[in-house]
Amino acid sequence: MISEECYELGSRSSIIREIFSFGLKRKAEIGADKVYDFSLGNPSIPAPESVKKAILELMERPPEEVHAYSPAPGDAGVRKTIAESLNRRFAESFRAENIFMTCGAAASLNICIKALGNPGDEFITFAPFFPEYRCWVEGIGAVLKVVPPHLPDFQIDLEELEKAISSKTKGVIVNSPNNPSGVVYTKEALTGLTELLKRKTQEYGAPIYLISDEPYREIVYDGVTVPYLTRYYDNTLVCYSYSKSLSLPGERIGYIVIPDRLADYKKVSPAIAGAARVLGFVCAPSLFQQVAARCVEDTGDIEAYKSNRDLLLKGLTNLGYTCVPPQGAFYLFVKALEEDADAFCERAKKYDLLLVPSDDFGCPGYVRIAYCVAQKTIVDAMPAFGKLMEEYSAAVS
Ligand code: PLP
């Protein structure tokens, strides 16, 4: 008998992947320029030149320096470079030992959840949330509790969070800038969150860990900054990835920050190594560990995403759509024109608009529009968005 749980997960692909596959088929039928595919969060801007330069330079190094297994937590020099960069940027005092290199944010999160949780424990996250959290939490036999957003700003609802915390709460997963809402949680919201966690930790006499999922940290607009949560709360683990900042999602490279100040640091740190081992992450890709160190504070051209955001937000607002104002990431969260977001997305397909319904993000009634696309796609899609709106307006009048 095979694992029913894995069979279930593997036999039904995610709604995002389904829409993306539909898009590929449709593009082959009518031409790529006539399909407005806003389904996937694949960075559309190229990796910065420094990435190419680093790869070419590294290719001149002896192969064993770039292609060999690294130590399980990563190359010591790479970890030191990353720690020093974080110290410079966030006034921290991390050492190489506080950095554990991983295969991207997905691996970082999966490792943290496995290292901290036991069957029956609870992890809490905030809607809307990245759907894979559910796989990773339920994969260890724990329970994912979802806190609804504070409306209309989609910030953290502290009252709802307080109701969700129990003696079984092992961790809280927070993602800012947020996929899919594009919202950046304010300093006030995060202060409220961390003060509440401190109070609840005291009340229950056991640490509640904060897991900060931040692959979009650098993708912010209008001078908004993203607070660094280790500065607010000692029991924070940071899950970072270069997938979006360096436009390297296929290369699978990121890291976990495991601060010394963490409660039970002496146990959590080896547990992270143990979880990575159980999950089969022998080491993060060696070549891209070195690339990350050489490009540690570089990013792609974030301004290109900003002009896409401005164009889309203005265009859709002018057409009468209600959008959650995004300060970061590359997603726009838009109110569907009927209650059933799935049905709305089906109707949008008639105009070759490929949008993702929000149900799997734990926040029904919206759609996610990934605007990490060529700007021409946004311009060309506007008449289709207009026709979709007209169809609904005609149905009402
Ligand atoms: N967390 C969030 C919120 C994401 O949007 C993604 C990817 O889109 C991930 C984690 C996984 O990132 P990675 O590709 O680095 O594993």
Coordinates of C-alpha atoms and ligand atoms in Angstrom, one line a residue:
M1 CA 0.0 0.0 0.0
I2 CA 1.4 3.4 -1.0
S3 CA 1.0 6.6 0.9
E4 CA -2.5 7.9 0.3
E5 CA -1.5 11.3 1.5
C6 CA 1.3 11.6 -1.1
Y7 CA -0.9 10.1 -3.8
E8 CA -3.5 12.8 -3.1
L9 CA -1.0 15.6 -3.2
G10 CA 0.7 14.3 -6.3
S11 CA -2.4 13.5 -8.4
R12 CA -4.1 16.8 -8.1
S13 CA -1.9 19.6 -9.3
S14 CA -2.2 23.0 -7.8
I15 CA -4.8 25.4 -9.3
I16 CA -1.9 27.7 -10.3
R17 CA -0.2 24.9 -12.3
E18 CA -3.5 23.9 -13.8
I19 CA -4.2 27.4 -15.1
F20 CA -0.6 27.7 -16.3
S21 CA -0.9 24.5 -18.3
F22 CA -4.2 25.7 -19.7
G23 CA -2.3 28.8 -20.8
L24 CA 0.4 26.8 -22.6
K25 CA -2.3 24.9 -24.5
R26 CA -4.2 28.1 -25.4
K27 CA -1.0 29.9 -26.5
A28 CA -0.2 27.1 -28.9
E29 CA -3.8 27.4 -30.3
I30 CA -4.1 31.2 -30.7
G31 CA -0.6 32.6 -30.3
A32 CA 1.2 33.6 -27.1
D33 CA 0.6 37.3 -27.6
K34 CA -3.2 36.8 -27.4
V35 CA -3.2 35.0 -24.0
Y36 CA -2.8 37.2 -20.9
D37 CA -1.2 34.8 -18.5
F38 CA -1.0 36.2 -15.0
S39 CA -0.9 32.8 -13.3
L40 CA 2.7 32.1 -12.2
G41 CA 5.1 34.0 -9.9
N42 CA 8.1 33.4 -12.1
P43 CA 10.3 36.6 -12.1
S44 CA 10.1 38.3 -15.4
I45 CA 13.1 40.5 -15.1
P46 CA 16.5 39.0 -15.8
A47 CA 19.0 38.1 -13.1
P48 CA 21.4 41.0 -12.6
E49 CA 24.6 41.1 -14.7
S50 CA 26.6 40.3 -11.5
V51 CA 25.1 36.8 -11.4
K52 CA 26.3 36.0 -14.9
K53 CA 29.7 37.5 -14.1
A54 CA 29.9 35.4 -10.9
I55 CA 29.0 32.2 -12.7
L56 CA 31.6 32.9 -15.4
E57 CA 34.3 33.6 -12.9
L58 CA 33.4 30.6 -10.9
M59 CA 33.6 28.4 -14.0
E60 CA 37.3 29.2 -14.1
R61 CA 37.8 27.8 -10.6
P62 CA 38.9 24.2 -10.0
P63 CA 35.7 22.1 -10.3
E64 CA 36.0 20.7 -6.8
E65 CA 35.6 24.3 -5.5
V66 CA 32.3 24.8 -7.2
H67 CA 30.7 21.4 -7.9
A68 CA 31.6 19.4 -4.8
Y69 CA 29.3 18.7 -1.8
S70 CA 29.6 21.5 0.7
P71 CA 29.3 20.9 4.4
A72 CA 25.6 20.3 5.2
P73 CA 24.9 23.8 6.6
G74 CA 26.7 25.4 3.6
D75 CA 30.1 26.7 2.8
A76 CA 31.6 28.5 5.8
G77 CA 32.8 31.5 3.8
V78 CA 29.4 31.9 2.1
R79 CA 27.6 31.8 5.5
K80 CA 30.0 34.4 6.9
T81 CA 29.5 36.7 4.0
I82 CA 25.7 36.5 4.4
A83 CA 25.9 37.0 8.1
E84 CA 28.0 40.1 7.7
S85 CA 25.6 41.5 5.1
L86 CA 22.6 41.0 7.4
N87 CA 24.6 42.6 10.3
R88 CA 25.3 45.7 8.1
R89 CA 21.8 46.0 6.8
F90 CA 19.8 45.2 10.0
A91 CA 22.2 46.1 12.8
E92 CA 22.4 42.4 13.8
S93 CA 25.2 40.4 15.2
F94 CA 25.0 37.1 13.4
R95 CA 27.9 34.7 12.9
A96 CA 28.4 32.2 10.1
E97 CA 27.0 29.5 12.4
N98 CA 23.6 31.3 12.5
I99 CA 23.1 30.8 8.7
F100 CA 22.0 27.5 7.3
M101 CA 22.1 27.4 3.4
T102 CA 19.0 25.8 1.8
C103 CA 17.4 25.0 -1.6
G104 CA 15.2 28.1 -1.5
A105 CA 12.4 29.3 0.8
A106 CA 10.4 26.2 0.3
A107 CA 13.2 24.1 1.7
S108 CA 13.8 26.7 4.5
L109 CA 10.2 26.6 5.6
N110 CA 9.8 22.9 5.3
I111 CA 13.0 22.3 7.4
C112 CA 11.9 24.8 10.1
I113 CA 8.4 23.3 10.4
K114 CA 9.9 19.8 10.6
A115 CA 12.6 20.8 13.1
L116 CA 10.2 22.6 15.5
G117 CA 6.9 20.6 15.2
N118 CA 5.5 17.3 16.4
P119 CA 2.3 15.6 15.5
G120 CA -0.6 17.4 17.1
D121 CA 1.2 20.7 17.3
E122 CA -0.4 23.8 15.8
F123 CA 1.1 26.3 13.4
I124 CA -0.7 29.6 12.7
T125 CA -0.6 31.7 9.6
F126 CA -2.4 34.7 8.2
A127 CA -4.8 34.7 5.2
P128 CA -4.2 35.1 2.4
F129 CA -1.2 32.7 2.6
F130 CA 1.1 30.7 0.3
P131 CA -0.8 27.4 -0.1
E132 CA 2.3 25.1 0.3
Y133 CA 2.3 25.9 4.0
R134 CA -0.5 23.5 4.4
C135 CA 1.5 20.6 2.8
W136 CA 4.5 21.2 5.0
V137 CA 2.5 21.6 8.3
E138 CA 0.2 18.7 7.6
G139 CA 3.1 16.7 6.3
I140 CA 4.4 16.4 9.9
G141 CA 1.0 15.6 11.4
A142 CA 0.5 19.1 12.7
V143 CA -2.4 21.4 12.2
L144 CA -2.4 24.7 10.2
K145 CA -4.7 27.3 11.7
V146 CA -5.5 30.3 9.5
V147 CA -6.2 33.8 10.9
P148 CA -8.5 35.9 8.6
P149 CA -7.1 39.3 7.5
H150 CA -8.0 42.6 9.0
L151 CA -10.1 44.3 6.3
P152 CA -9.9 46.4 4.2
D153 CA -6.2 46.8 4.6
F154 CA -5.2 43.1 4.8
Q155 CA -3.0 43.8 7.8
I156 CA -2.7 41.4 10.8
D157 CA -5.9 41.0 12.8
L158 CA -4.5 40.7 16.4
E159 CA -7.8 39.9 18.0
E160 CA -8.3 37.0 15.7
L161 CA -4.7 35.9 16.2
E162 CA -5.1 35.9 20.0
K163 CA -8.2 33.7 19.6
A164 CA -6.2 31.2 17.4
I165 CA -3.2 30.8 19.8
S166 CA -3.4 27.9 22.2
S167 CA -1.1 25.8 24.4
K168 CA -0.5 23.7 21.3
T169 CA 0.8 26.6 19.2
K170 CA 4.4 25.8 18.1
G171 CA 4.9 28.5 15.5
V172 CA 3.5 31.4 13.6
I173 CA 4.3 31.8 9.9
V174 CA 4.3 35.4 8.6
N175 CA 5.0 36.4 5.0
S176 CA 5.7 40.0 4.2
P177 CA 5.7 41.3 1.4
N178 CA 2.8 39.0 1.0
N179 CA 2.0 36.5 -1.7
P180 CA -0.8 36.9 -2.9
S181 CA -1.9 40.3 -1.5
G182 CA 1.3 42.3 -2.1
V183 CA 0.8 43.9 1.3
V184 CA 3.7 44.7 3.5
Y185 CA 2.9 44.4 7.2
T186 CA 3.4 47.6 9.1
K187 CA 5.8 48.1 11.9
E188 CA 2.8 48.6 14.2
A189 CA 1.2 45.4 13.1
L190 CA 4.4 43.5 13.6
T191 CA 5.1 45.1 17.0
G192 CA 1.5 44.1 18.0
L193 CA 2.2 40.5 16.8
T194 CA 5.5 40.1 18.6
E195 CA 4.2 41.6 21.8
L196 CA 1.3 39.2 21.7
L197 CA 3.6 36.3 21.1
K198 CA 5.8 37.4 24.1
R199 CA 2.7 37.5 26.3
K200 CA 1.4 34.1 25.2
T201 CA 4.8 32.5 25.5
Q202 CA 4.8 33.6 29.2
E203 CA 1.2 32.5 29.7
Y204 CA 1.9 29.0 28.3
G205 CA 5.5 28.7 29.6
A206 CA 6.7 27.4 26.2
P207 CA 8.3 29.3 23.3
I208 CA 6.1 30.2 20.3
Y209 CA 8.5 30.5 17.3
L210 CA 8.0 33.1 14.6
I211 CA 8.9 31.9 11.1
S212 CA 9.4 34.8 8.8
D213 CA 9.0 33.8 5.2
E214 CA 10.6 36.5 3.2
P215 CA 11.5 35.7 -0.5
Y216 CA 10.1 39.1 -1.5
R217 CA 12.0 41.2 1.1
E218 CA 13.7 43.4 -1.5
I219 CA 10.7 43.8 -3.8
V220 CA 9.1 46.8 -2.3
Y221 CA 7.9 50.2 -3.7
D222 CA 7.5 53.8 -2.7
G223 CA 10.2 53.7 -0.1
V224 CA 8.4 51.1 2.1
T225 CA 10.8 49.1 4.3
V226 CA 10.2 45.6 5.7
P227 CA 11.0 45.3 9.4
Y228 CA 13.6 42.7 10.3
L229 CA 11.8 40.5 12.8
T230 CA 14.8 39.1 14.7
R231 CA 15.0 42.7 16.0
Y232 CA 11.5 42.5 17.4
Y233 CA 11.3 39.0 18.8
D234 CA 14.1 36.7 19.9
N235 CA 12.3 33.5 18.9
T236 CA 12.4 34.3 15.2
L237 CA 13.7 32.1 12.4
V238 CA 14.1 33.9 9.0
C239 CA 13.5 31.9 5.8
Y240 CA 15.1 33.7 2.9
S241 CA 15.5 32.9 -0.8
Y242 CA 17.3 34.4 -3.8
S243 CA 14.5 33.1 -6.1
K244 CA 12.9 36.5 -6.5
S245 CA 15.5 39.1 -5.5
L246 CA 18.1 37.7 -7.9
S247 CA 15.5 36.1 -10.3
L248 CA 16.9 32.6 -9.8
P249 CA 13.9 30.5 -8.9
G250 CA 15.1 27.5 -10.8
E251 CA 18.5 27.4 -9.1
R252 CA 17.1 26.6 -5.6
I253 CA 19.1 28.7 -3.3
G254 CA 18.3 30.4 0.0
Y255 CA 19.0 30.2 3.7
I256 CA 17.6 30.0 7.3
V257 CA 18.7 32.4 10.0
I258 CA 18.9 30.7 13.3
P259 CA 19.8 33.4 15.8
D260 CA 21.7 32.6 19.1
R261 CA 18.9 34.4 21.0
L262 CA 16.4 31.7 20.1
A263 CA 14.9 29.8 23.0
D264 CA 16.6 26.4 23.0
Y265 CA 19.1 27.5 20.4
K266 CA 21.4 24.6 21.4
K267 CA 18.6 22.2 20.5
V268 CA 17.0 24.1 17.6
S269 CA 20.2 24.5 15.6
P270 CA 21.0 20.7 15.5
A271 CA 17.3 20.1 14.9
I272 CA 17.4 22.2 11.8
A273 CA 20.4 20.2 10.5
G274 CA 18.5 17.0 11.4
A275 CA 15.3 18.1 9.6
A276 CA 17.4 19.0 6.5
R277 CA 18.9 15.5 6.7
V278 CA 15.5 13.7 7.1
L279 CA 14.2 15.6 4.1
G280 CA 17.1 14.7 2.0
F281 CA 18.7 18.1 1.6
V282 CA 22.3 17.0 1.5
C283 CA 23.6 20.5 0.9
A284 CA 22.3 23.5 -1.0
P285 CA 23.6 23.8 -4.6
S286 CA 27.4 24.5 -4.3
L287 CA 27.7 26.7 -7.3
F288 CA 24.8 28.9 -6.3
Q289 CA 26.0 29.2 -2.7
Q290 CA 29.1 30.9 -4.2
V291 CA 27.0 33.0 -6.6
A292 CA 24.8 34.2 -3.7
A293 CA 27.8 35.2 -1.7
R294 CA 29.2 37.2 -4.6
C295 CA 25.9 39.0 -5.3
V296 CA 24.8 39.2 -1.7
E297 CA 23.3 42.7 -1.8
D298 CA 22.3 42.8 -5.5
T299 CA 18.8 42.6 -7.0
G300 CA 17.2 42.6 -10.4
D301 CA 15.6 45.8 -11.6
I302 CA 12.8 46.2 -9.1
E303 CA 11.7 49.4 -10.8
A304 CA 10.4 47.3 -13.7
Y305 CA 7.9 45.6 -11.3
K306 CA 7.0 48.9 -9.9
S307 CA 6.0 50.3 -13.3
N308 CA 4.0 47.1 -14.0
R309 CA 2.2 47.5 -10.6
D310 CA 1.4 51.2 -11.3
L311 CA 0.1 50.4 -14.8
L312 CA -2.1 47.5 -13.6
L313 CA -3.4 49.1 -10.5
K314 CA -4.3 52.3 -12.3
G315 CA -5.8 50.5 -15.2
L316 CA -8.0 48.1 -13.2
T317 CA -9.1 50.8 -10.7
N318 CA -10.2 53.0 -13.6
L319 CA -12.2 50.1 -15.0
G320 CA -14.0 49.8 -11.6
Y321 CA -12.2 46.8 -10.1
T322 CA -11.4 46.9 -6.3
C323 CA -7.8 46.2 -5.7
V324 CA -5.9 45.7 -2.4
P325 CA -3.1 48.4 -2.7
P326 CA 0.1 46.5 -3.0
Q327 CA 3.4 47.8 -1.5
G328 CA 5.5 44.8 -2.5
A329 CA 6.0 41.4 -4.1
F330 CA 4.6 41.2 -7.7
Y331 CA 1.0 40.3 -7.1
L332 CA -2.2 42.3 -7.2
F333 CA -5.1 40.9 -5.2
V334 CA -8.4 41.9 -6.8
K335 CA -12.0 41.4 -5.6
A336 CA -13.7 39.0 -7.9
L337 CA -16.9 40.3 -9.6
E338 CA -18.9 37.5 -8.1
E339 CA -18.7 35.6 -4.8
D340 CA -17.3 32.4 -6.4
A341 CA -13.8 33.3 -7.5
D342 CA -13.4 30.1 -9.4
A343 CA -16.5 30.9 -11.5
F344 CA -15.1 34.4 -12.1
C345 CA -11.8 33.0 -13.3
E346 CA -13.6 30.6 -15.6
R347 CA -15.4 33.6 -17.1
A348 CA -12.2 35.6 -17.4
K349 CA -10.8 32.7 -19.5
K350 CA -13.3 33.5 -22.2
Y351 CA -11.3 36.7 -22.7
D352 CA -8.0 34.8 -22.4
L353 CA -7.3 36.3 -19.1
L354 CA -5.6 33.8 -16.8
L355 CA -6.1 34.7 -13.2
V356 CA -5.8 32.6 -10.0
P357 CA -8.8 32.2 -7.7
S358 CA -8.0 32.9 -4.1
D359 CA -9.7 30.0 -2.3
D360 CA -6.4 28.0 -1.9
F361 CA -4.9 31.2 -0.3
G362 CA -7.5 30.9 2.4
C363 CA -9.3 34.0 1.4
P364 CA -12.3 33.3 -0.9
G365 CA -13.8 35.9 -3.3
Y366 CA -10.6 37.4 -4.8
V367 CA -8.2 36.7 -7.6
R368 CA -4.4 36.9 -7.7
I369 CA -2.8 38.6 -10.7
A370 CA 0.9 37.9 -11.0
Y371 CA 2.3 41.0 -12.7
C372 CA 5.8 39.6 -13.2
V373 CA 5.1 39.7 -16.9
A374 CA 6.2 41.8 -19.9
Q375 CA 4.7 45.2 -19.6
K376 CA 3.1 44.7 -23.1
T377 CA 1.0 41.9 -21.6
I378 CA -0.6 44.3 -19.1
V379 CA -1.2 47.0 -21.8
D380 CA -2.7 44.4 -24.2
A381 CA -4.8 42.8 -21.5
M382 CA -6.6 46.0 -20.5
P383 CA -9.4 45.8 -23.1
A384 CA -10.0 42.2 -22.0
F385 CA -10.4 43.3 -18.4
G386 CA -12.7 46.0 -19.7
K387 CA -14.9 43.5 -21.5
L388 CA -15.0 41.2 -18.4
M389 CA -16.2 44.2 -16.3
E390 CA -18.8 45.1 -19.0
E391 CA -20.1 41.5 -19.0
Y392 CA -20.8 41.7 -15.2
S393 CA -22.2 45.2 -15.3
A394 CA -24.6 44.1 -18.1
A395 CA -25.7 41.1 -16.0
V396 CA -26.5 43.4 -13.0
S397 CA -28.4 46.1 -15.0
Ligands
PLP1 N1 7.0 31.5 0.2 C1 6.3 32.3 -0.6 C2 5.4 33.3 0.0 C3 6.4 32.2 -2.0 O1 5.7 33.0 -2.8 C4 7.3 31.2 -2.6 C5 7.4 31.1 -4.0 O2 6.8 31.6 -4.8 C6 8.0 30.4 -1.7 C7 7.9 30.6 -0.3 C8 9.0 29.4 -2.2 O3 10.1 30.1 -2.7 P1 11.3 29.3 -3.3 O4 11.2 29.3 -4.8 O5 12.5 30.1 -2.9 O6 11.4 27.9 -2.7

